XYZ file of C-alpha atoms in Angstrom:
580
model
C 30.633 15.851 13.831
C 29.588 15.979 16.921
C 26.762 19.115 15.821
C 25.646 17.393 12.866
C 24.893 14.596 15.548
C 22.989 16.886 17.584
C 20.996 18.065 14.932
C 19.907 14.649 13.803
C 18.764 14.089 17.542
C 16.948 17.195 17.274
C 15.392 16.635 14.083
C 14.377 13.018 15.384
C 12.726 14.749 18.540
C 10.428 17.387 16.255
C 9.080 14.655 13.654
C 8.828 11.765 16.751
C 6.787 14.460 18.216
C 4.333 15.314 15.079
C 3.786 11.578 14.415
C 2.687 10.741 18.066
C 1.560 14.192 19.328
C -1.997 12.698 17.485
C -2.474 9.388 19.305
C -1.271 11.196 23.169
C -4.277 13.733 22.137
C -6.701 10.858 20.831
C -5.806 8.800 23.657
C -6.388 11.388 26.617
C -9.463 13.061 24.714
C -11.144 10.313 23.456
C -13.404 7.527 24.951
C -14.818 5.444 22.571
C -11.016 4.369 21.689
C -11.616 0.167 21.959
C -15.543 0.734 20.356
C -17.064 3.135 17.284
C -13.160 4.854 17.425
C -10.798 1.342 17.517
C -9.770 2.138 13.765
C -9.132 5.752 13.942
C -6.511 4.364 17.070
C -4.990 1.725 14.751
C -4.162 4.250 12.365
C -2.703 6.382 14.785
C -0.487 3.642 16.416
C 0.276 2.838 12.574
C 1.184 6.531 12.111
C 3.265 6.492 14.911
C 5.070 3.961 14.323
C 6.543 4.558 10.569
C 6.323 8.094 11.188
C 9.378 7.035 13.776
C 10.944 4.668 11.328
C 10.414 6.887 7.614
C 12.183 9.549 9.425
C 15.189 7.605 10.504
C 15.584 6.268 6.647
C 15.741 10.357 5.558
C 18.371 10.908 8.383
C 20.217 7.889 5.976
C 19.142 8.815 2.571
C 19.036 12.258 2.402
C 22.599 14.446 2.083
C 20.947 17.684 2.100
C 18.010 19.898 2.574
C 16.817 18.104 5.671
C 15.975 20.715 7.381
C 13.031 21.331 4.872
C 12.617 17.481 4.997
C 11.805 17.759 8.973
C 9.448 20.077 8.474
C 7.516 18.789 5.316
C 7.455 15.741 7.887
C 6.448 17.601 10.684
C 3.141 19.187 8.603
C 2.595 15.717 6.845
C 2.078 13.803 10.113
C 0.408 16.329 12.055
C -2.169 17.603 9.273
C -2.790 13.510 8.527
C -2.890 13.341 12.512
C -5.587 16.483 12.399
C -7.558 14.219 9.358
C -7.926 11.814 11.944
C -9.136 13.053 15.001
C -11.500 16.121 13.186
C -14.290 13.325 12.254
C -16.733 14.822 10.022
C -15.993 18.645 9.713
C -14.180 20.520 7.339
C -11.247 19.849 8.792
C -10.909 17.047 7.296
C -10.581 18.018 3.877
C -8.572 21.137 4.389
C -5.950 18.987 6.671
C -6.310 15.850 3.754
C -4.802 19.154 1.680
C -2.555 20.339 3.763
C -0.672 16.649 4.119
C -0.926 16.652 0.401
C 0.759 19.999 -0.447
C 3.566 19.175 2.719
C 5.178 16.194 0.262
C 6.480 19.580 -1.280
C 8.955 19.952 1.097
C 9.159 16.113 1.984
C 10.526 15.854 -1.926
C 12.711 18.892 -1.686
C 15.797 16.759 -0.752
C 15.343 15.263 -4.140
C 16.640 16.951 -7.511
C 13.204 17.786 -9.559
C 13.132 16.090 -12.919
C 9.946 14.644 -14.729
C 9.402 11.813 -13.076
C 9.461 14.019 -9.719
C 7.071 16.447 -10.899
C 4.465 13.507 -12.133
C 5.081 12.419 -8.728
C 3.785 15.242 -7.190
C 0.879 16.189 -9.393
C -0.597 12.809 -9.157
C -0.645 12.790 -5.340
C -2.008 16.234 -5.450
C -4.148 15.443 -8.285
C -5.776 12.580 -6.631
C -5.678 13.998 -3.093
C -7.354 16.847 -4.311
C -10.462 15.155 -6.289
C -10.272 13.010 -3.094
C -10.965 16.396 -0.981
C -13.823 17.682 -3.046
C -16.001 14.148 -2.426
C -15.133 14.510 1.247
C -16.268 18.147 1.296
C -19.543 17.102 -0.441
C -19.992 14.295 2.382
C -18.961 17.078 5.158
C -21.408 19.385 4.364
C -24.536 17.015 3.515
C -26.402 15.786 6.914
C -25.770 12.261 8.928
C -27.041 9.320 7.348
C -27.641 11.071 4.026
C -27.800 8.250 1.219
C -26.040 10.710 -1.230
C -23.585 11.654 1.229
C -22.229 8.453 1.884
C -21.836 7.289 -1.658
C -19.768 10.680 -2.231
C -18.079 9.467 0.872
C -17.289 6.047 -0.991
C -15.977 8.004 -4.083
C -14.090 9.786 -2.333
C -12.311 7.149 -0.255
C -12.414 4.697 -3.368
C -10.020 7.091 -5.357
C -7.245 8.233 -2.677
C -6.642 3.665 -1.641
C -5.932 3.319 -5.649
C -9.321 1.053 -5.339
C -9.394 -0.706 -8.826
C -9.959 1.322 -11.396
C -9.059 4.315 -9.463
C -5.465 3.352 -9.081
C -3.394 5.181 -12.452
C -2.313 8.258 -10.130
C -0.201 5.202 -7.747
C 2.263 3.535 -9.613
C 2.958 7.398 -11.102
C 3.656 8.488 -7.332
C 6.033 5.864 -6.742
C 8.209 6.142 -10.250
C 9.231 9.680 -9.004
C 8.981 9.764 -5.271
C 12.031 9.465 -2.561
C 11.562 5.740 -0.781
C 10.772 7.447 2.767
C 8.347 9.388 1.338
C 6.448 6.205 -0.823
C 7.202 4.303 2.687
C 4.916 6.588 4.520
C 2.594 7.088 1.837
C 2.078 3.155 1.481
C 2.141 2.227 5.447
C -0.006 5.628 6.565
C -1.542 7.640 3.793
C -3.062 4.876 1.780
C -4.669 2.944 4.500
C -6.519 6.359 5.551
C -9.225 5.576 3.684
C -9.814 2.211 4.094
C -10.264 3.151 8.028
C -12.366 6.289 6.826
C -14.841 3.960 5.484
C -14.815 0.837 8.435
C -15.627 4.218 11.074
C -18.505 5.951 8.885
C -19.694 3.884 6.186
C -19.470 0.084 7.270
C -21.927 0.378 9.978
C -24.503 1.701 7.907
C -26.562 -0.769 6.365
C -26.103 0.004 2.304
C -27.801 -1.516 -0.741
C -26.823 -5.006 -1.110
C -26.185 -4.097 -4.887
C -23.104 -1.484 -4.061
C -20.902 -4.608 -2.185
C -21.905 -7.105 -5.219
C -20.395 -4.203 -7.423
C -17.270 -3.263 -5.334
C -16.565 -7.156 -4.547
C -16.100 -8.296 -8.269
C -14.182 -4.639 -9.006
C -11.504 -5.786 -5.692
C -10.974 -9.259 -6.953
C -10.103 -8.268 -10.447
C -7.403 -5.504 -8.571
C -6.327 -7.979 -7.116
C -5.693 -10.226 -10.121
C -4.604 -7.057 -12.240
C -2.116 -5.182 -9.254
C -0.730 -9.114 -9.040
C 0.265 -9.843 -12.259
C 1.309 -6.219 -13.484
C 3.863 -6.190 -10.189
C 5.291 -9.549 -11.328
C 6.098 -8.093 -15.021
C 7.093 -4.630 -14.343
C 11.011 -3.846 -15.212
C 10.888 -0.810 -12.670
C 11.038 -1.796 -8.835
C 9.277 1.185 -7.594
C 6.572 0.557 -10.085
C 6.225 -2.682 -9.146
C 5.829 -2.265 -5.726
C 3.303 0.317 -6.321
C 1.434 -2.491 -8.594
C 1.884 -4.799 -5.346
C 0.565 -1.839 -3.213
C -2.995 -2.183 -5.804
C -2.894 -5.924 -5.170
C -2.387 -5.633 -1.278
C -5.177 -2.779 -1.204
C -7.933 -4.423 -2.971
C -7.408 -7.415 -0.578
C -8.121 -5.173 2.212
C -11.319 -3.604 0.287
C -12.293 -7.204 -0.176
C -12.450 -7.889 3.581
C -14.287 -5.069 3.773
C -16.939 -5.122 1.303
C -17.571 -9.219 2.641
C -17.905 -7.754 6.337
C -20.595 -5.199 4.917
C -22.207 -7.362 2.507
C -23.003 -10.482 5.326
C -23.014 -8.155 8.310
C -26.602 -7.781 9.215
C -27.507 -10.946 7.557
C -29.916 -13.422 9.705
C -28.111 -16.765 8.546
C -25.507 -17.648 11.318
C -22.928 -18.906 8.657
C -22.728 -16.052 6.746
C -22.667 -13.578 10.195
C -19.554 -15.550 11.177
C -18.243 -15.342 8.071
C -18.384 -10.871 7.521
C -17.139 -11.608 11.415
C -14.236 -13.659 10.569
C -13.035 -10.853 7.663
C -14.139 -8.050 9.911
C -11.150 -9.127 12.073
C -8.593 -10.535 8.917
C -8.939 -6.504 7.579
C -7.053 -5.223 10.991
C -4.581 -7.948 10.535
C -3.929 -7.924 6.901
C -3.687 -4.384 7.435
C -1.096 -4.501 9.682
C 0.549 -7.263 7.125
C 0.782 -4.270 4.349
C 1.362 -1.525 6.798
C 4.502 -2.550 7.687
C 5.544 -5.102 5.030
C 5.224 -2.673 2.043
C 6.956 0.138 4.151
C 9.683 -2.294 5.092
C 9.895 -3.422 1.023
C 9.922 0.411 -0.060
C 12.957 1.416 2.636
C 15.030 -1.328 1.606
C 14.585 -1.884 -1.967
C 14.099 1.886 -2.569
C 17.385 2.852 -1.018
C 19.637 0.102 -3.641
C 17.655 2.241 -6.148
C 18.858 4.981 -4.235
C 22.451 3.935 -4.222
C 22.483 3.045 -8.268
C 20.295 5.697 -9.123
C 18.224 3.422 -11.845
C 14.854 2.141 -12.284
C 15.972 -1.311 -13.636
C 15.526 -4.180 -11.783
C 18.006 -6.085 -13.806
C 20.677 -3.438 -13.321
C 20.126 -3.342 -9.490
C 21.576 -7.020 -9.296
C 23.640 -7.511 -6.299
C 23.280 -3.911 -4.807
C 22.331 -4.812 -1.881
C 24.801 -6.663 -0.886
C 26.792 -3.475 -0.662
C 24.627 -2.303 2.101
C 26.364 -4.218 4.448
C 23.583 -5.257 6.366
C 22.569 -8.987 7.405
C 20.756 -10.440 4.111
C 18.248 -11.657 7.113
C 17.017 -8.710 8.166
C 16.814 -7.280 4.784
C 14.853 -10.583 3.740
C 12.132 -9.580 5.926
C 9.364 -7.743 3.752
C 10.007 -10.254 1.703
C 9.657 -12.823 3.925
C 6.196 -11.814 5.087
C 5.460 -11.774 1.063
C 6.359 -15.029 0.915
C 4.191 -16.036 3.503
C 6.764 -17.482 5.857
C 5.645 -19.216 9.121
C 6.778 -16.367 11.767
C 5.740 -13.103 9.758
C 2.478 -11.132 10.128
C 2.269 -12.412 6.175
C 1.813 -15.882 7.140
C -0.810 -14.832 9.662
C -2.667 -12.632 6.899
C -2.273 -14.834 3.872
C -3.217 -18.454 5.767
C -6.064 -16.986 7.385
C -7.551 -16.001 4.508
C -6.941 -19.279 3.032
C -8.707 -21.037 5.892
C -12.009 -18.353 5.671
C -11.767 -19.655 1.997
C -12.278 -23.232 3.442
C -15.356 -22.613 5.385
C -16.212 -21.230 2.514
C -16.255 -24.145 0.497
C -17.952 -25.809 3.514
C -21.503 -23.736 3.002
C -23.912 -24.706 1.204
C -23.022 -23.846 -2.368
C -26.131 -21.285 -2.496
C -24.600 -18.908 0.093
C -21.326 -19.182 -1.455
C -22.017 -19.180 -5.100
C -21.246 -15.444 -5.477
C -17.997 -15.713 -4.000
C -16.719 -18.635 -5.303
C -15.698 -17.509 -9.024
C -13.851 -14.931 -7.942
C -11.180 -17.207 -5.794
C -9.184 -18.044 -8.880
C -8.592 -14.759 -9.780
C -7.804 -13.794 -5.670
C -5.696 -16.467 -5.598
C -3.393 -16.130 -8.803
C -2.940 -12.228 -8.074
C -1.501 -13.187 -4.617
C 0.464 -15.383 -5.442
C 2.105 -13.541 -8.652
C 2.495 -10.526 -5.926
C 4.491 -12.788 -3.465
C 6.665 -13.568 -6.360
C 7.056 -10.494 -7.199
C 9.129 -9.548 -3.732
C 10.946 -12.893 -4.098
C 12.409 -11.777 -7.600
C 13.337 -8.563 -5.917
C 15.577 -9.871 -3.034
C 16.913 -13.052 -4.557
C 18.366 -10.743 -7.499
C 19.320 -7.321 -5.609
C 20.108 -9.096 -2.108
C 21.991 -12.258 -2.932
C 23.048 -12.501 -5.964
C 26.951 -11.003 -7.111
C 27.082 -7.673 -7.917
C 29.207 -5.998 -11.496
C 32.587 -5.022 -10.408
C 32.210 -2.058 -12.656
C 29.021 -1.054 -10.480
C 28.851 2.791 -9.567
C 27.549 3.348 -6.210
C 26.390 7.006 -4.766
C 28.545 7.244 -0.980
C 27.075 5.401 1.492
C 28.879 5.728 4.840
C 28.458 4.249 8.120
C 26.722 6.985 9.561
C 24.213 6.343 7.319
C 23.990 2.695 7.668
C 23.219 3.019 10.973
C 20.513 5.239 10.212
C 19.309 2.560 7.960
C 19.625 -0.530 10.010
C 17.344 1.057 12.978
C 14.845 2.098 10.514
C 14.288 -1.295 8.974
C 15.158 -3.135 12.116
C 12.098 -1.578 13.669
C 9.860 -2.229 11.149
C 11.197 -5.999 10.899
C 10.836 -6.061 14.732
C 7.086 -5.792 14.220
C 6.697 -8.083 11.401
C 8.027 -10.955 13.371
C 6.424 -9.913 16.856
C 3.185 -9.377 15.719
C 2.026 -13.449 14.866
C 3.481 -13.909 18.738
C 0.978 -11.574 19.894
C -1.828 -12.146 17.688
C -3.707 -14.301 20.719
C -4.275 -11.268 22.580
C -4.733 -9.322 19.817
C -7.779 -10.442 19.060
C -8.776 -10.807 22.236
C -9.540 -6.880 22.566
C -12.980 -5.541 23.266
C -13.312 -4.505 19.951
C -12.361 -7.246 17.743
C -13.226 -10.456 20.516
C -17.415 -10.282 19.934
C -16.212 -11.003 16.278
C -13.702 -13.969 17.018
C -15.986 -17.434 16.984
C -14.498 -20.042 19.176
C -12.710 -22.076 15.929
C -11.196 -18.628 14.542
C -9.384 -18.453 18.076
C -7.993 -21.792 18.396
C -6.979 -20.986 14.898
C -4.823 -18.272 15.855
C -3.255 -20.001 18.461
C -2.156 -22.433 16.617
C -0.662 -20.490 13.838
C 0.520 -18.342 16.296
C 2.573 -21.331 18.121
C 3.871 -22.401 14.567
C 5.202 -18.382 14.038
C 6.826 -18.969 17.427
C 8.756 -21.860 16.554
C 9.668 -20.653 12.875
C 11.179 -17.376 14.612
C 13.037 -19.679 17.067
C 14.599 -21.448 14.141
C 15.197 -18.212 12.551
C 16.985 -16.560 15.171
C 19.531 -19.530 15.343
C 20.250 -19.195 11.517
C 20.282 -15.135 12.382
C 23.223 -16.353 15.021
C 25.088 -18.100 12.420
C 24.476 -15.305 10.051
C 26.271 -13.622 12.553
C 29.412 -15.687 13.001
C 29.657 -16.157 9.159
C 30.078 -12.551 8.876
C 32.602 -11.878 11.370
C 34.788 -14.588 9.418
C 34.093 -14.157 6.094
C 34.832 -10.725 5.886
C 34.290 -9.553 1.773
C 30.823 -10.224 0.818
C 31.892 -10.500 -2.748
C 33.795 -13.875 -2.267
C 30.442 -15.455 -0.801
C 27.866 -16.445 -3.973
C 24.300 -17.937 -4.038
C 24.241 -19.090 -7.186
C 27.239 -19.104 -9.424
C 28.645 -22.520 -7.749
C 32.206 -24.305 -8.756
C 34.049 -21.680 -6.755
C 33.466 -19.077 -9.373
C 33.159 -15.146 -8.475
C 32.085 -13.586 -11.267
C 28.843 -11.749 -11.825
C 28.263 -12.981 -15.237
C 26.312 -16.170 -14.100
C 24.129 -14.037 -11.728
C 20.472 -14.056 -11.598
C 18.804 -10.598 -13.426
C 15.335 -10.254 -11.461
C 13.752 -10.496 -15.227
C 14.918 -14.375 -15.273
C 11.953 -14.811 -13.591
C 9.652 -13.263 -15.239
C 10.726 -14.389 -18.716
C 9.617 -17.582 -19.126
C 5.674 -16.042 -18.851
C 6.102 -13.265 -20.504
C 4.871 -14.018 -24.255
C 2.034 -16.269 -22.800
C 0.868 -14.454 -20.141
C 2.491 -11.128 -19.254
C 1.872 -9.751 -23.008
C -2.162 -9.200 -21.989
C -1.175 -6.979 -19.343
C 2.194 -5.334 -19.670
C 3.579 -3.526 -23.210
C 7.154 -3.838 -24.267
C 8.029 -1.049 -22.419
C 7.012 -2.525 -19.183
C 4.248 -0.252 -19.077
C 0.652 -1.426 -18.094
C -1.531 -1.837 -20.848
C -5.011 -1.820 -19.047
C -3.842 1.721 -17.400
C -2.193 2.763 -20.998
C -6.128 1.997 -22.389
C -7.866 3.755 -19.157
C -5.374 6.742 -19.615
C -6.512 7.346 -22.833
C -10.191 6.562 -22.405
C -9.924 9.256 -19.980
C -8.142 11.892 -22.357
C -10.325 11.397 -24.676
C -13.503 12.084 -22.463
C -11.639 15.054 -21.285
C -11.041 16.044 -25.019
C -14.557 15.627 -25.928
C -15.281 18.951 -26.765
C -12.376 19.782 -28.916
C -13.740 17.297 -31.659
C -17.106 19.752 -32.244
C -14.964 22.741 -31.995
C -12.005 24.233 -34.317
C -8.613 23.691 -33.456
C -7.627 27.151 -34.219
C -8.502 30.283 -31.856
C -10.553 31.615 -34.334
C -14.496 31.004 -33.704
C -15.758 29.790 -37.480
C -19.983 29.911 -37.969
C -20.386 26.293 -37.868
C -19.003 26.703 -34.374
C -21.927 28.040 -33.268
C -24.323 25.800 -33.930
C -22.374 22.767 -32.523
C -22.107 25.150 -29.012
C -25.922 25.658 -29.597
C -26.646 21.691 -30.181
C -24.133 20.531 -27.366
C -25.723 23.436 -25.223
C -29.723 21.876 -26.021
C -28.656 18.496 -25.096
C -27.275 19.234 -21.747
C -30.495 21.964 -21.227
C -32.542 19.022 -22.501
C -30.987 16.387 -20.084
C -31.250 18.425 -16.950
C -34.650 18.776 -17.245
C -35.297 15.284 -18.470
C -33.711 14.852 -14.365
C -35.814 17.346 -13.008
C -38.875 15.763 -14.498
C -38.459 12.428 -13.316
C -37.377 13.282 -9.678
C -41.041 15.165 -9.340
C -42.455 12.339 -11.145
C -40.627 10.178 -8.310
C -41.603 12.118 -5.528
């Protein structure tokens, strides 16, 4: 007992010292770390941070092969760490690979099935189209125009920016929930702080932001609505994941698209989402990881992808439904949680919005209705989650995989952590802001804004803290869970009466859910783009014969597909001397 202790320790000590070994290097090395360099040290500190907290949830969820686990962890956070301080070299790419190819090992305390495999391939699959567009960028000069939309490609496709997103929700159906924890607090946000470092302070063409900013709003709509419908929790997260992304490309793209504009309103404005980005960053950092550790391990303990089935399981953790509430808390936009912070200050840049002058806010304008209504579906969507798995009564037929105290210990730090953030961040968010980075952006009435939601967080996590207390004291006298009930009432302990996360969900589902998810639960807009795209890459069997023997009319479809393409490259060729 007392080994197996010592090799946890030990364990804990190599991956504590992969995650941070970056940041001590970028800290001592660097000294631009609060100017051009301030997001390459948030992701860092993010890095850090759940690199500390994943690894405590394997030392829970994994019974065996953690040795390989530690070091697939090991190479994951110091090849991402590498990505991040190697700036533009070919390092970059080749470590980007290198963290892909580690989730290997990071997966090999998992049994491979299917859904494992797809896992894999689409990480590697995207990671590695990902690469090629950052090797392109790498090896073209500074400030190349071509270069820095390969750049954008290539940073577009590994967030799961809209219409880039189908490899996502495939990672998550297959993936263990430390790994998708990582991959949603660390991995994804990569390239979201690739492009604030090397593309947002270049001045683009006006016309790529009014592209990019319709393309977020509708991800944020679609990732919204898809999360509320989907039957499978880790899908649905991943669908949240789309939504919570595309809010933090929208930030971006309206800090590039107003940032070197000469009207004052519209300065303070890019300003004002400039600084929303780190904090709404922060918001789905944490808040996803947090949702991913808790809800993935009841999906761990059932071993199902129903949320329906899931009903009551974690209630069997044993663990205060308080601090398992909080992901879902911060969803919910609860005074207190770095969600409240993120979600109302976006709603207040919305009302300075509506105070310009309707020609500098016409272009933004439609698209608030379709921001809106995807945010709000994807807060629902955590709500359904925890008021179905974490309070209502569980079957008393319900098969659970062992889950000792050992590793609810394990547990319990891991989320604890990441809750400890989620409710200390809104305290500090007056001197966040007040860094030399981020305070030339912060206009007097964004300031006294913070303080004041930050003195509302501070009384919300006063009154939560006594109801924690009672929590407490409940607890300690009401010893079986299964005699207390939410929502049966009349003294009755049943589970029949219980609320199935899908009760939600029903009552929209032939009016408004049909448009977006199939009977399966599958999406239908990434059903249609799947097979848009296998039929582009099929293209060429439809001129060809589907047998491996050649046949003579094969040759002159080779010869007019071949005088087409010959045709069209010098048709290029032609017009860029013309040009020139």
């Amino acid at each position: 007992m007392l080994e197996d202790k010592n090799k946890s320790i030990f364990r804990s000590i190599i991956v504590g010292i992969a995650a941070l070994l970056p940041l001590v290097i970028f800290l001592v090395t660097n000294e631009d770390i609060l100017s051009v360099d301030f997001p390459i040290l948030v992701g860092l500190i993010i890095q850090a941070y759940i690199g500390f907290s994943s690894f405590m949830l394997v030392q829970s969820y994994e019974p065996k092969e953690k040795n390989k686990v530690t070091l697939g962890y090991a190479i994951f956070w110091s090849a991402l760490g590498i990505c991040y301080l190697s700036g533009k070299s070919l390092l970059l790419p080749i470590a980007l690979e290198i963290t892909s190819f580690s989730t290997i090992l990071i997966y090999s305390g998992t049994e491979y099935g299917k859904k494992q495999i797809e896992s894999l391939g689409s990480l590697l699959l995207a990671s590695g189209i990902s690469a090629l567009f950052l090797s392109a960028w790498v090896m073209l000069p500074d400030g190349d125009l071509v270069g820095v939309i390969l750049l954008l490609i290539g940073v577009l496709i590994k967030s799961g920016f809209s219409g880039f997103h189908i490899w996502l929700p495939k990672v998550n159906e297959g993936g263990p929930s430390h790994a998708l924890g990582s991959f949603a607090g660390v991995l994804e946000i990569f390239p979201l702080l690739l492009f604030y470092r090397y593309i947002l302070p270049n001045q683009l063409d006006p016309l790529i932001y009014q592209v990019l900013f319709p393309l977020a709003a509708l991800g944020i709509f679609f990732g919204g609505i898809t999360s509320f419908f989907h039957k499978d929790p880790k899908i649905s997260l991943a669908y949240s994941s789309i939504e919570s992304l595309n809010f933090l490309w929208l930030c971006l793209i309206i800090t590039g698209m107003f940032q070197f504009s000469v009207d004052t309103d519209l300065m303070n404005l890019s300003n004002s989402f400039r600084i929303l980005f780190f904090i709404s960053l922060f918001h789905h950092s944490f808040s996803k990881t947090f949702q991913l550790f808790s809800i993935g391990m009841v999906s761990r303990l059932i071993n199902s992808n129903s949320s329906d089935e899931m009903k009551g399981i974690g209630r069997l953790l044993g663990i205060s439904p308080l601090l398992l509430g909080a992901g879902t808390f911060s969803y919910a936009v609860l005074p207190g949680t770095i969600g409240f912070v993120s979600e109302a200050t976006y709603f207040y840049l919305n009302a300075r919005i509506l105070d310009l002058p309707i020609g500098r806010s016409v272009f933004l304008l439609p698209s608030m209705i379709f921001i809106f209504f995807g945010i709000v579906l994807g807060g629902f969507t955590h709500i359904k989650l925890y008021m179905s798995m974490f309070l209502s009564k569980p079957s008393r037929n319900v098969k659970l995989l062992p889950f000792g105290e050992s590793q609810k210990k394990w547990l319990y730090i891991s989320l604890f952590s990441l809750a400890l953030f989620i409710f200390l961040f809104p305290l500090l968010l007056p001197l966040f802001v007040q860094l030399p980075m981020l305070k030339p952006f912060a206009d007097e009435l964004l300031l006294r804004w913070f303080r004041s939601i930050s003195i509302v967080s501070f009384i919300s996590i006063l009154l939560v803290s006594v109801f924690g207390l009672y929590d407490f004291w409940n607890r300690k006298k009401i010893l079986t869970l299964r005699k207390q009930s939410w929502d049966c009432g009349g003294g009755y302990d049943g589970d029949e009466l219980s609320v199935p996360s899908s009760v939600y969900s029903k009552p929209l589902r032939n009016s408004l859910g049909r448009y977006f998810v199939n009977r399966n639960g599958d999406s239908v807009v990434d059903y249609l783009m799947i097979k848009l795209l296998t039929l582009l890459f099929t293209f060429g069997t439809n001129f060809v014969s589907s047998t491996n023997q050649t046949k003579e009319e094969d040759i002159s479809k080779y010869l007019a597909i071949s005088s087409m393409f010959l045709i069209f490259i010098f048709s290029l060729l032609i017009l860029g001397d013309f040009n020139g």
